Amino acid sequence: MAPAADREGYWGPPTSTLEWCEENYAVSYYIAEFWNTVSNLIFILPPIYGAIQTYKEGLEKRYLAAYLCLTAVGLGSWCFHMTLKYEMQLLDELPMIYSCCVFVYCLYECFKYKNTVNYPLLFLLITYSFVVSIVYLNLKEPVFHQVNLTLLEKLIL
């Protein structure tokens, strides 16, 4: 948890279910967790460049989707750490689930014929994302998100 001496900033008091160890609004009145916010540039700028290169090279759309998902995670995390609002927390956490599903798809489709789509796997991952999203929106329990994200990460490893 963040230190008790946090300042009130532009976005008001936090409404998120999680708060990290950085003192709120210590560097900027407009950014709740300054360093957690700006460190997300690594998840925004390089993936945008990767997406552009993927498009230029004419690679499969799944690779473009992977880069764009990383960008979405970076933007969502930027918004969350900047505001510490629950809605922005969802913009941070749900794209992580969706991105990992895209990464699982990319990984399990490595040894296939070029430009084919594995519809059963795609359907399974979309359904999983949908179910996790609905349950998480109703539970509002960060541990549920963490367990499901870890499960997807283990599939990637």
Coordinates of C-alpha atoms in Angstrom, one line a residue, residues 65-66 68-70 73 93-108 125-126 128-129 148-157:
A65 CA -2.6 -7.9 -32.8
A66 CA 0.1 -8.9 -30.3
L68 CA -1.4 -3.6 -30.5
C69 CA -2.4 -5.5 -27.4
L70 CA 0.9 -4.6 -25.7
V73 CA -1.8 -2.7 -21.8
E93 CA -6.1 -5.3 -16.0
L94 CA -8.6 -6.5 -18.6
P95 CA -6.2 -5.8 -21.5
M96 CA -3.7 -8.0 -19.7
I97 CA -6.1 -10.9 -20.0
Y98 CA -6.9 -10.1 -23.6
S99 CA -3.3 -9.7 -24.5
C100 CA -2.2 -12.9 -22.9
C101 CA -5.0 -14.7 -24.9
V102 CA -3.5 -13.2 -28.1
F103 CA 0.0 -14.3 -27.0
V104 CA -1.3 -17.8 -26.3
Y105 CA -2.9 -17.9 -29.8
C106 CA 0.3 -16.7 -31.4
L107 CA 2.4 -19.2 -29.5
Y108 CA 0.2 -22.2 -30.3
L125 CA -9.7 -17.8 -26.0
I126 CA -12.4 -15.2 -26.8
Y128 CA -12.4 -17.4 -21.8
S129 CA -11.7 -13.6 -22.0
N148 CA -6.5 -16.0 -14.3
L149 CA -3.6 -13.9 -15.6
T150 CA -1.1 -16.3 -14.0
L151 CA -2.9 -19.3 -15.6
L152 CA -2.6 -17.6 -19.0
E153 CA 1.1 -16.8 -18.4
K154 CA 1.8 -20.4 -17.5
L155 CA 0.3 -21.4 -20.8
I156 CA 2.7 -19.0 -22.5
L157 CA 5.7 -20.4 -20.6

